[in-house]
């Protein structure tokens, strides 16, 4: 089916995406690349973010994703534009994607569990105010079930208050299923595209865009509520697998089993598969924790306490795993890390992204700093200012620390640009992100500069012990109960 087969009101020429973050920017860039006939405007109130998207240096985009720079370079200024002109972009749009942040509420009813939908509500009001004619409004942010009903209510109420009979809206749910680090490939070749809605013509108008590069068999049509729940459920299931394998990693350490051998054996069962069965310091990122908390809150609101308890346990195991690693480091270093230098390799929650939101490194570093350790942190993509922000400047940076007493007592961190410096005079080095750079470290030379008895804590299975050559250093690998 081609665009001409649709009613005139569903002829899509101009798209507006509100939100230039981790979802909106990459998603619209790929749509622009695959649909050169569409004109796409990505808008955001954050001027610095928009300036970064418009940077002449494609290495300075606000988001690091492999392949993103190439896609943006191919489309920006042609049919892809980034601006702060929210109202004007909505006015011209036939289709508006809402792709704004939906953080967990920090206060009020549902604090610590429910999603804060203030930005979504604000977007709905802007669309109702500025849109002209018929507009398809698409939920792209991860949202609680029944949020579409709220958006519909706002659109219709604001429209009626303006007494504008020329305006009409169709609301769809089109959740993203992107993994940071592989977002561009996920967008170009997705497992599925999910579109939920009640208006058949609007659903097909959106499906027709995706069919520019995706076969129709991968495009799933559902009702609104199934689409909204599917996103939460997918993230909850993935997080549950991570917590499950991490719980077994502790079991392996106590029994002499090896988690990498166990996970391989489990993963070969085609009923289970091998995805998300790598033991580590726990899951992070912007979605897993937030979506599970949302699921917990919704379950309790519906009186499903047992369901809420089940999903809450996934988060409890994740937090426990991070605490367990921190305690293991302290106990191995004779129960005292005060004023001891510890190198931290990796701050992003996973490799191939500069996203550090909910990264296990944040919790582990905080606990080590509370023990008055001196941390030397390295990450190839997370900037020093972001690391400082994540740790909330509670602990002094050595370069800015003028108080000799606080230096002597420890409890501060520095950000290193060179990997080798994290080893110098360190009692231990902890690998928290599986960056490729950490897999090719010259262990024999780097560990010579550590203080004996020195330790490498590998929480990501980065080190191939058969290639590890060092007479100066001991290794602890998560889930490895086999004594060497």
CSV table of C-alpha atoms in Angstrom, one decimal:
chain,number,residue,atom,x,y,z
A,1,UNK,CA,0.0,0.0,0.0
A,2,UNK,CA,1.4,3.4,-0.9
A,3,UNK,CA,0.7,6.8,0.6
A,4,UNK,CA,-1.8,7.7,-2.1
A,5,UNK,CA,-4.1,4.8,-0.9
A,6,UNK,CA,-4.8,6.7,2.4
A,7,UNK,CA,-7.4,9.4,3.0
A,8,UNK,CA,-6.0,12.8,2.4
A,9,UNK,CA,-5.9,13.6,6.2
A,10,UNK,CA,-3.3,10.8,6.6
A,11,UNK,CA,-0.9,11.9,3.9
A,12,UNK,CA,2.2,12.3,6.0
A,13,UNK,CA,4.8,14.9,4.8
A,14,UNK,CA,5.9,16.6,8.0
A,15,UNK,CA,6.9,15.0,11.3
A,16,UNK,CA,7.7,16.7,14.6
A,17,UNK,CA,9.4,14.9,17.4
A,18,UNK,CA,9.3,16.5,20.8
A,19,UNK,CA,12.4,15.4,22.7
A,20,UNK,CA,16.0,15.2,21.4
A,21,UNK,CA,17.2,12.6,23.8
A,22,UNK,CA,18.4,9.0,23.6
A,23,UNK,CA,15.2,7.9,21.8
A,24,UNK,CA,14.0,10.9,19.8
A,25,UNK,CA,17.4,11.8,18.2
A,26,UNK,CA,18.5,8.4,16.9
A,27,UNK,CA,14.9,7.3,16.0
A,28,UNK,CA,14.2,10.4,13.9
A,29,UNK,CA,17.7,10.3,12.3
A,30,UNK,CA,17.0,6.7,11.0
A,31,UNK,CA,13.5,7.6,9.8
A,32,UNK,CA,14.9,10.6,8.0
A,33,UNK,CA,17.6,8.4,6.4
A,34,UNK,CA,15.2,5.7,5.3
A,35,UNK,CA,12.4,8.1,4.3
A,36,UNK,CA,13.9,11.0,2.3
A,37,UNK,CA,10.4,12.1,1.2
A,38,UNK,CA,9.6,13.1,4.8
A,39,UNK,CA,10.5,16.4,6.5
A,40,UNK,CA,11.5,15.8,10.1
A,41,UNK,CA,11.9,18.4,12.9
A,42,UNK,CA,13.3,17.3,16.2
A,43,UNK,CA,12.6,19.9,18.9
A,44,UNK,CA,13.7,20.4,22.5
A,45,UNK,CA,13.7,23.2,25.0
A,46,UNK,CA,17.3,22.4,26.0
A,47,UNK,CA,19.3,24.8,23.9
A,48,UNK,CA,22.7,23.2,24.7
A,49,UNK,CA,21.4,19.8,23.5
A,50,UNK,CA,20.1,21.3,20.3
A,51,UNK,CA,23.4,23.1,19.7
A,52,UNK,CA,25.2,19.8,20.2
A,53,UNK,CA,22.9,18.1,17.6
A,54,UNK,CA,23.7,20.9,15.2
A,55,UNK,CA,27.5,20.8,15.8
A,56,UNK,CA,29.6,20.7,12.7
A,57,UNK,CA,31.8,18.2,14.5
A,58,UNK,CA,29.8,15.0,14.4
A,59,UNK,CA,32.0,13.6,17.2
A,60,UNK,CA,30.3,16.2,19.5
A,61,UNK,CA,26.8,14.9,19.2
A,62,UNK,CA,25.1,14.8,22.6
A,63,UNK,CA,24.7,11.0,22.4
A,64,UNK,CA,27.3,8.4,21.5
A,65,UNK,CA,25.9,5.5,19.5
A,66,UNK,CA,27.9,3.6,16.9
A,67,UNK,CA,26.8,4.7,13.5
A,68,UNK,CA,24.7,7.7,14.7
A,69,UNK,CA,27.2,10.2,13.4
A,70,UNK,CA,27.0,8.8,9.9
A,71,UNK,CA,23.2,8.8,9.8
A,72,UNK,CA,23.0,12.3,11.1
A,73,UNK,CA,25.7,13.4,8.7
A,74,UNK,CA,23.6,12.0,5.8
A,75,UNK,CA,20.3,13.7,6.7
A,76,UNK,CA,20.9,16.8,8.8
A,77,UNK,CA,20.1,20.0,6.9
A,78,UNK,CA,18.4,18.0,4.2
A,79,UNK,CA,15.3,16.5,5.7
A,80,UNK,CA,16.3,16.3,9.3
A,81,UNK,CA,16.4,19.5,11.5
A,82,UNK,CA,17.0,20.2,15.1
A,83,UNK,CA,15.6,23.3,16.8
A,84,UNK,CA,13.9,24.8,19.8
A,85,UNK,CA,10.9,26.0,17.7
A,86,UNK,CA,8.4,23.7,19.4
A,87,UNK,CA,5.2,25.6,18.5
A,88,UNK,CA,6.1,26.2,14.8
A,89,UNK,CA,7.2,22.6,14.3
A,90,UNK,CA,4.0,21.2,15.8
A,91,UNK,CA,1.9,23.6,13.6
A,92,UNK,CA,3.5,22.2,10.4
A,93,UNK,CA,3.4,18.6,11.5
A,94,UNK,CA,1.0,15.9,10.2
A,95,UNK,CA,2.4,13.5,12.9
A,96,UNK,CA,3.9,14.3,16.3
A,97,UNK,CA,6.1,11.9,18.3
A,98,UNK,CA,6.2,12.5,22.1
A,99,UNK,CA,9.6,11.4,23.1
A,100,UNK,CA,10.4,13.2,26.4
A,101,UNK,CA,11.8,12.0,29.7
A,102,UNK,CA,9.5,10.2,32.1
A,103,UNK,CA,11.5,9.9,35.3
A,104,UNK,CA,10.4,8.2,38.5
A,105,UNK,CA,8.5,10.6,40.8
A,106,UNK,CA,10.6,12.0,43.6
A,107,UNK,CA,7.8,13.3,45.7
A,108,UNK,CA,4.0,13.0,46.3
A,109,UNK,CA,1.8,10.1,45.6
A,110,UNK,CA,3.7,7.2,44.0
A,111,UNK,CA,7.1,8.8,45.0
A,112,UNK,CA,9.9,6.4,44.2
A,113,UNK,CA,7.8,4.2,42.0
A,114,UNK,CA,5.3,5.9,39.7
A,115,UNK,CA,6.4,7.8,36.5
A,116,UNK,CA,6.4,11.6,36.5
A,117,UNK,CA,4.3,12.4,33.4
A,118,UNK,CA,4.5,16.2,33.7
A,119,UNK,CA,6.6,16.5,30.5
A,120,UNK,CA,4.2,14.3,28.6
A,121,UNK,CA,1.2,16.3,29.8
A,122,UNK,CA,3.0,19.5,28.8
A,123,UNK,CA,3.7,18.1,25.3
A,124,UNK,CA,0.0,17.1,24.9
A,125,UNK,CA,-1.1,20.7,25.8
A,126,UNK,CA,1.4,22.1,23.3
A,127,UNK,CA,0.1,19.8,20.6
A,128,UNK,CA,-3.5,20.7,21.3
A,129,UNK,CA,-2.6,24.4,21.3
A,130,UNK,CA,-0.4,24.6,18.1
A,131,UNK,CA,-1.6,21.7,15.9
A,132,UNK,CA,-3.6,22.5,12.8
A,133,UNK,CA,-6.1,20.2,11.0
A,134,UNK,CA,-5.8,16.5,11.7
A,135,UNK,CA,-2.7,15.4,13.7
A,136,UNK,CA,-1.6,11.9,14.6
A,137,UNK,CA,0.0,12.0,18.1
A,138,UNK,CA,2.3,9.1,19.0
A,139,UNK,CA,3.6,8.0,22.4
A,140,UNK,CA,7.3,7.2,22.0
A,141,UNK,CA,8.3,7.6,25.6
A,142,UNK,CA,7.9,4.6,27.9
A,143,UNK,CA,4.6,5.2,29.6
A,144,UNK,CA,2.3,3.6,32.1
A,145,UNK,CA,-0.7,1.7,30.8
A,146,UNK,CA,-3.7,4.0,30.1
A,147,UNK,CA,-1.5,7.1,29.6
A,148,UNK,CA,-2.9,7.4,26.1
A,149,UNK,CA,-6.3,8.0,27.7
A,150,UNK,CA,-4.8,11.0,29.6
A,151,UNK,CA,-3.3,12.4,26.4
A,152,UNK,CA,-6.6,12.0,24.5
A,153,UNK,CA,-8.4,13.8,27.3
A,154,UNK,CA,-5.9,16.7,27.3
A,155,UNK,CA,-6.0,17.0,23.5
A,156,UNK,CA,-9.8,17.1,23.4
A,157,UNK,CA,-10.2,19.4,26.4
A,158,UNK,CA,-7.7,22.0,25.3
A,159,UNK,CA,-9.1,21.8,21.7
A,160,UNK,CA,-12.6,22.4,23.0
A,161,UNK,CA,-11.5,25.3,25.2
A,162,UNK,CA,-10.2,27.0,22.0
A,163,UNK,CA,-13.5,26.1,20.3
A,164,UNK,CA,-11.5,24.9,17.3
A,165,UNK,CA,-13.6,22.5,15.3
A,166,UNK,CA,-10.9,22.2,12.6
A,167,UNK,CA,-8.6,20.3,14.9
A,168,UNK,CA,-8.8,16.5,15.3
A,169,UNK,CA,-6.4,14.0,16.8
A,170,UNK,CA,-5.6,10.3,16.7
A,171,UNK,CA,-3.4,8.9,19.5
A,172,UNK,CA,-1.1,5.9,18.9
A,173,UNK,CA,1.4,4.0,21.1
A,174,UNK,CA,4.7,3.1,19.3
A,175,UNK,CA,7.2,2.1,22.1
A,176,UNK,CA,10.9,1.9,21.3
A,177,UNK,CA,12.8,-1.3,21.9
A,178,UNK,CA,16.3,0.0,21.6
A,179,UNK,CA,19.4,-1.3,23.4
A,180,UNK,CA,22.0,1.5,24.0
A,181,UNK,CA,25.1,0.7,22.1
A,182,UNK,CA,23.2,-1.0,19.3
A,183,UNK,CA,20.4,1.6,18.8
A,184,UNK,CA,21.1,2.4,15.2
A,185,UNK,CA,21.3,-1.3,14.1
A,186,UNK,CA,18.2,-2.0,16.2
A,187,UNK,CA,16.3,0.8,14.4
A,188,UNK,CA,17.5,-0.3,11.0
A,189,UNK,CA,16.7,-4.0,11.6
A,190,UNK,CA,14.3,-4.3,14.5
A,191,UNK,CA,12.9,-7.6,15.9
A,192,UNK,CA,9.5,-6.0,15.7
A,193,UNK,CA,7.7,-2.7,15.5
A,194,UNK,CA,4.7,-2.3,17.8
A,195,UNK,CA,1.9,0.1,17.0
A,196,UNK,CA,-1.1,0.3,19.3
A,197,UNK,CA,-4.2,2.3,18.6
A,198,UNK,CA,-7.9,2.5,17.9
A,199,UNK,CA,-7.9,4.4,14.6
A,200,UNK,CA,-7.1,2.0,11.8
A,201,UNK,CA,-6.1,4.6,9.2
A,202,UNK,CA,-3.7,6.3,11.7
A,203,UNK,CA,-2.1,2.9,12.5
A,204,UNK,CA,-1.6,2.2,8.8
A,205,UNK,CA,-0.2,5.7,8.2
A,206,UNK,CA,2.5,5.1,10.7
A,207,UNK,CA,3.0,1.5,9.5
A,208,UNK,CA,3.5,2.8,6.0
A,209,UNK,CA,6.5,4.9,7.1
A,210,UNK,CA,8.1,1.9,8.7
A,211,UNK,CA,7.4,-0.2,5.7
A,212,UNK,CA,9.9,1.9,3.8
A,213,UNK,CA,12.6,-0.4,5.2
A,214,UNK,CA,10.9,-3.0,7.4
A,215,UNK,CA,8.8,-5.9,6.2
A,216,UNK,CA,5.1,-5.8,7.2
A,217,UNK,CA,5.4,-9.2,9.0
A,218,UNK,CA,7.5,-7.4,11.7
A,219,UNK,CA,4.9,-4.7,12.3
A,220,UNK,CA,2.5,-5.7,15.1
A,221,UNK,CA,-0.8,-3.9,15.5
A,222,UNK,CA,-2.4,-4.0,18.9
A,223,UNK,CA,-4.8,-2.0,21.0
A,224,UNK,CA,-3.3,1.0,22.9
A,225,UNK,CA,-3.2,-0.7,26.3
A,226,UNK,CA,-1.4,-3.9,25.1
A,227,UNK,CA,1.2,-1.7,23.4
A,228,UNK,CA,1.9,0.3,26.5
A,229,UNK,CA,2.1,-2.8,28.7
A,230,UNK,CA,4.3,-4.6,26.2
A,231,UNK,CA,7.1,-2.1,26.6
A,232,UNK,CA,7.1,-2.3,30.4
A,233,UNK,CA,6.9,-6.1,30.3
A,234,UNK,CA,9.8,-6.5,27.9
A,235,UNK,CA,12.1,-4.5,30.0
A,236,UNK,CA,10.9,-6.3,33.2
A,237,UNK,CA,11.6,-9.7,31.6
A,238,UNK,CA,15.1,-8.7,30.5
A,239,UNK,CA,15.9,-7.3,33.9
A,240,UNK,CA,14.6,-10.4,35.6
A,241,UNK,CA,17.1,-12.5,33.5
A,242,UNK,CA,20.0,-10.3,34.6
A,243,UNK,CA,19.0,-10.6,38.3
A,244,UNK,CA,18.5,-14.4,37.9
A,245,UNK,CA,22.0,-15.0,36.5
A,246,UNK,CA,23.5,-12.6,39.0
A,247,UNK,CA,21.9,-14.5,41.9
A,248,UNK,CA,23.5,-17.7,40.6
A,249,UNK,CA,26.9,-16.0,40.3
A,250,UNK,CA,27.0,-15.7,44.1
A,251,UNK,CA,26.0,-19.4,44.4
A,252,UNK,CA,28.8,-20.4,42.0
A,253,UNK,CA,31.4,-18.6,44.1
A,254,UNK,CA,30.3,-20.5,47.2
A,255,UNK,CA,30.2,-23.9,45.6
A,256,UNK,CA,33.1,-24.0,43.2
A,257,UNK,CA,31.0,-23.7,40.1
A,258,UNK,CA,31.7,-21.3,37.3
A,259,UNK,CA,28.9,-18.9,36.2
A,260,UNK,CA,30.3,-18.6,32.7
A,261,UNK,CA,30.1,-22.4,32.2
A,262,UNK,CA,26.7,-22.5,33.8
A,263,UNK,CA,25.3,-19.7,31.7
A,264,UNK,CA,26.6,-21.3,28.5
A,265,UNK,CA,24.9,-24.6,29.4
A,266,UNK,CA,21.6,-22.8,30.2
A,267,UNK,CA,21.8,-20.6,27.1
A,268,UNK,CA,22.1,-23.6,24.8
A,269,UNK,CA,18.6,-24.6,25.7
A,270,UNK,CA,16.5,-23.2,22.8
A,271,UNK,CA,13.6,-22.6,25.2
A,272,UNK,CA,15.8,-20.1,27.1
A,273,UNK,CA,18.4,-18.8,24.7
A,274,UNK,CA,21.7,-17.0,25.6
A,275,UNK,CA,20.6,-13.4,25.7
A,276,UNK,CA,21.0,-11.4,29.0
A,277,UNK,CA,22.7,-14.3,30.7
A,278,UNK,CA,26.0,-12.6,31.4
A,279,UNK,CA,26.8,-12.2,35.1
A,280,UNK,CA,27.9,-8.7,36.1
A,281,UNK,CA,27.5,-5.9,38.6
A,282,UNK,CA,23.8,-5.5,37.8
A,283,UNK,CA,21.7,-3.7,35.2
A,284,UNK,CA,21.6,0.0,34.7
A,285,UNK,CA,20.4,2.5,32.1
A,286,UNK,CA,17.3,4.7,32.0
A,287,UNK,CA,14.7,2.0,31.5
A,288,UNK,CA,15.0,-1.2,33.5
A,289,UNK,CA,14.7,0.2,37.1
A,290,UNK,CA,12.2,2.9,36.2
A,291,UNK,CA,9.9,0.5,34.2
A,292,UNK,CA,10.0,-2.2,37.0
A,293,UNK,CA,9.2,0.5,39.6
A,294,UNK,CA,6.3,1.6,37.4
A,295,UNK,CA,5.1,-2.0,37.1
A,296,UNK,CA,5.3,-2.4,40.9
A,297,UNK,CA,3.3,0.8,41.5
A,298,UNK,CA,0.6,-0.1,38.9
A,299,UNK,CA,0.3,-3.6,40.4
A,300,UNK,CA,-0.2,-2.3,43.9
A,301,UNK,CA,-2.7,0.3,42.6
A,302,UNK,CA,-4.7,-2.6,41.2
A,303,UNK,CA,-4.5,-4.6,44.4
A,304,UNK,CA,-2.1,-7.1,42.9
A,305,UNK,CA,0.4,-7.1,45.8
A,306,UNK,CA,1.9,-10.5,45.0
A,307,UNK,CA,2.6,-9.4,41.5
A,308,UNK,CA,4.2,-6.2,42.8
A,309,UNK,CA,6.3,-8.2,45.3
A,310,UNK,CA,7.6,-10.5,42.6
A,311,UNK,CA,8.8,-7.7,40.3
A,312,UNK,CA,10.2,-5.7,43.3
A,313,UNK,CA,12.4,-8.7,44.1
A,314,UNK,CA,14.2,-8.2,40.7
A,315,UNK,CA,15.3,-4.8,41.9
A,316,UNK,CA,16.3,-6.1,45.3
A,317,UNK,CA,18.6,-8.7,43.7
A,318,UNK,CA,20.1,-6.0,41.5
A,319,UNK,CA,20.9,-3.7,44.5
A,320,UNK,CA,22.2,-6.7,46.5
A,321,UNK,CA,24.6,-7.6,43.7
A,322,UNK,CA,26.2,-4.2,43.7
A,323,UNK,CA,26.5,-4.2,47.5
A,324,UNK,CA,28.0,-7.7,47.4
A,325,UNK,CA,30.7,-6.6,45.0
A,326,UNK,CA,31.6,-3.6,47.1
A,327,UNK,CA,31.8,-5.7,50.2
A,328,UNK,CA,34.0,-8.3,48.4
A,329,UNK,CA,36.5,-5.6,47.5
A,330,UNK,CA,36.7,-4.3,51.0
A,331,UNK,CA,37.0,-7.7,52.6
A,332,UNK,CA,39.7,-8.8,50.1
A,333,UNK,CA,41.7,-5.7,50.9
A,334,UNK,CA,41.9,-6.8,54.6
A,335,UNK,CA,38.7,-5.1,55.6
A,336,UNK,CA,40.1,-1.6,55.2
A,337,UNK,CA,40.3,0.6,52.1
A,338,UNK,CA,40.7,4.0,53.9
A,339,UNK,CA,43.2,6.1,52.0
A,340,UNK,CA,43.9,3.2,49.6
A,341,UNK,CA,43.9,4.0,45.9
A,342,UNK,CA,41.5,1.9,43.7
A,343,UNK,CA,41.3,2.2,40.0
A,344,UNK,CA,37.8,2.1,38.4
A,345,UNK,CA,37.6,1.0,34.7
A,346,UNK,CA,34.3,2.0,33.3
A,347,UNK,CA,31.5,4.3,34.4
A,348,UNK,CA,28.9,3.9,31.7
A,349,UNK,CA,26.2,1.3,32.5
A,350,UNK,CA,27.4,-0.8,29.5
A,351,UNK,CA,29.9,-0.5,26.6
A,352,UNK,CA,29.3,1.5,23.4
A,353,UNK,CA,27.3,4.3,25.1
A,354,UNK,CA,28.1,7.4,27.2
A,355,UNK,CA,24.9,6.9,29.2
A,356,UNK,CA,25.7,6.5,32.9
A,357,UNK,CA,22.1,6.7,34.3
A,358,UNK,CA,21.5,4.1,37.0
A,359,UNK,CA,25.0,2.6,36.2
A,360,UNK,CA,26.1,0.0,38.8
A,361,UNK,CA,29.4,2.1,38.9
A,362,UNK,CA,27.6,4.9,40.7
A,363,UNK,CA,26.4,2.7,43.6
A,364,UNK,CA,29.7,0.8,43.9
A,365,UNK,CA,31.8,4.0,43.7
A,366,UNK,CA,29.7,5.7,46.3
A,367,UNK,CA,30.1,2.8,48.8
A,368,UNK,CA,33.9,2.7,48.2
A,369,UNK,CA,34.1,6.5,48.8
A,370,UNK,CA,32.1,6.1,52.0
A,371,UNK,CA,34.9,3.8,53.1
A,372,UNK,CA,37.3,6.7,52.5
A,373,UNK,CA,39.0,5.1,49.4
A,374,UNK,CA,40.7,7.2,46.8
A,375,UNK,CA,39.2,6.3,43.4
A,376,UNK,CA,40.8,6.9,40.0
A,377,UNK,CA,38.0,6.6,37.5
A,378,UNK,CA,38.4,6.0,33.7
A,379,UNK,CA,35.8,5.8,31.0
A,380,UNK,CA,36.4,6.3,27.3
A,381,UNK,CA,33.1,8.1,26.6
A,382,UNK,CA,31.6,9.4,29.9
A,383,UNK,CA,32.9,12.9,30.5
A,384,UNK,CA,34.5,14.0,33.8
A,385,UNK,CA,31.8,16.5,34.5
A,386,UNK,CA,29.1,13.8,34.2
A,387,UNK,CA,31.0,11.5,36.6
A,388,UNK,CA,31.2,14.4,39.0
A,389,UNK,CA,27.5,15.0,38.6
A,390,UNK,CA,26.7,11.4,39.1
A,391,UNK,CA,28.6,11.3,42.4
A,392,UNK,CA,27.1,14.6,43.3
A,393,UNK,CA,30.4,16.2,44.3
A,394,UNK,CA,30.1,14.7,47.7
A,395,UNK,CA,33.8,13.7,47.6
A,396,UNK,CA,36.7,16.0,46.8
A,397,UNK,CA,38.6,15.9,43.6
A,398,UNK,CA,42.3,15.7,44.3
A,399,UNK,CA,43.0,18.5,41.9
A,400,UNK,CA,40.6,20.8,43.8
A,401,UNK,CA,41.2,19.6,47.3
A,402,UNK,CA,43.1,22.2,49.3
A,403,UNK,CA,42.4,20.7,52.7
A,404,UNK,CA,45.3,18.5,53.7
A,405,UNK,CA,43.3,16.7,56.3
A,406,UNK,CA,40.7,15.5,53.8
A,407,UNK,CA,43.4,14.4,51.4
A,408,UNK,CA,45.1,12.3,54.2
A,409,UNK,CA,41.9,10.7,55.2
A,410,UNK,CA,40.9,9.7,51.6
A,411,UNK,CA,37.3,9.5,50.4
A,412,UNK,CA,37.7,11.4,47.1
A,413,UNK,CA,38.0,10.6,43.4
A,414,UNK,CA,39.8,11.8,40.3
A,415,UNK,CA,39.0,11.2,36.7
A,416,UNK,CA,41.8,9.8,34.6
A,417,UNK,CA,42.2,10.2,30.8
A,418,UNK,CA,44.7,7.4,30.5
A,419,UNK,CA,44.0,3.8,31.5
A,420,UNK,CA,47.5,3.2,32.8
A,421,UNK,CA,47.2,5.9,35.4
A,422,UNK,CA,44.4,4.0,37.2
A,423,UNK,CA,46.9,1.3,38.0
A,424,UNK,CA,49.7,3.5,39.4
A,425,UNK,CA,50.1,3.0,43.2
A,426,UNK,CA,46.7,1.3,43.3
A,427,UNK,CA,45.9,-1.5,45.7
A,428,UNK,CA,43.2,-2.8,43.3
A,429,UNK,CA,41.5,-2.1,39.9
A,430,UNK,CA,37.8,-2.8,39.4
A,431,UNK,CA,36.4,-3.4,35.9
A,432,UNK,CA,32.8,-2.2,35.8
A,433,UNK,CA,32.1,-1.7,32.1
A,434,UNK,CA,33.0,-4.1,29.3
A,435,UNK,CA,34.8,-1.7,27.0
A,436,UNK,CA,36.9,-3.2,24.3
A,437,UNK,CA,39.9,-1.1,25.5
A,438,UNK,CA,39.9,-3.1,28.7
A,439,UNK,CA,40.2,-6.4,26.9
A,440,UNK,CA,43.6,-5.6,25.4
A,441,UNK,CA,45.3,-4.1,28.4
A,442,UNK,CA,49.0,-4.9,28.9
A,443,UNK,CA,48.4,-6.5,32.3
A,444,UNK,CA,52.0,-7.5,32.9
A,445,UNK,CA,53.3,-4.0,32.5
A,446,UNK,CA,50.4,-2.1,34.1
A,447,UNK,CA,50.2,-4.2,37.2
A,448,UNK,CA,53.9,-3.7,37.9
A,449,UNK,CA,53.0,-0.2,39.1
A,450,UNK,CA,50.4,-1.5,41.7
A,451,UNK,CA,50.9,-2.0,45.4
A,452,UNK,CA,51.3,-5.6,46.4
A,453,UNK,CA,49.4,-7.7,47.2
A,454,UNK,CA,47.3,-6.2,44.4
A,455,UNK,CA,44.0,-7.3,43.0
A,456,UNK,CA,42.0,-7.0,39.8
A,457,UNK,CA,38.2,-7.3,40.3
A,458,UNK,CA,36.7,-8.4,37.0
A,459,UNK,CA,32.9,-8.0,37.2
A,460,UNK,CA,32.4,-8.3,33.5
A,461,UNK,CA,34.4,-11.3,32.4
A,462,UNK,CA,36.8,-9.1,30.4
A,463,UNK,CA,40.0,-10.9,31.3
A,464,UNK,CA,40.9,-14.1,29.5
A,465,UNK,CA,42.9,-15.8,32.3
A,466,UNK,CA,44.8,-17.9,29.8
A,467,UNK,CA,46.3,-14.6,28.4
A,468,UNK,CA,46.8,-12.9,31.7
A,469,UNK,CA,50.4,-12.6,32.5
A,470,UNK,CA,51.3,-11.0,35.8
A,471,UNK,CA,53.3,-12.2,38.8
A,472,UNK,CA,52.3,-9.2,40.8
A,473,UNK,CA,48.6,-9.4,40.8
A,474,UNK,CA,45.7,-11.6,41.9
A,475,UNK,CA,42.3,-11.9,40.0
A,476,UNK,CA,38.8,-12.1,41.3
A,477,UNK,CA,36.2,-12.8,38.7
A,478,UNK,CA,32.5,-12.6,39.4
A,479,UNK,CA,30.8,-16.0,39.6
A,480,UNK,CA,34.1,-17.9,39.5
A,481,UNK,CA,34.2,-20.3,42.4
A,482,UNK,CA,37.1,-22.4,41.0
A,483,UNK,CA,40.1,-21.7,43.0
A,484,UNK,CA,43.3,-21.1,41.0
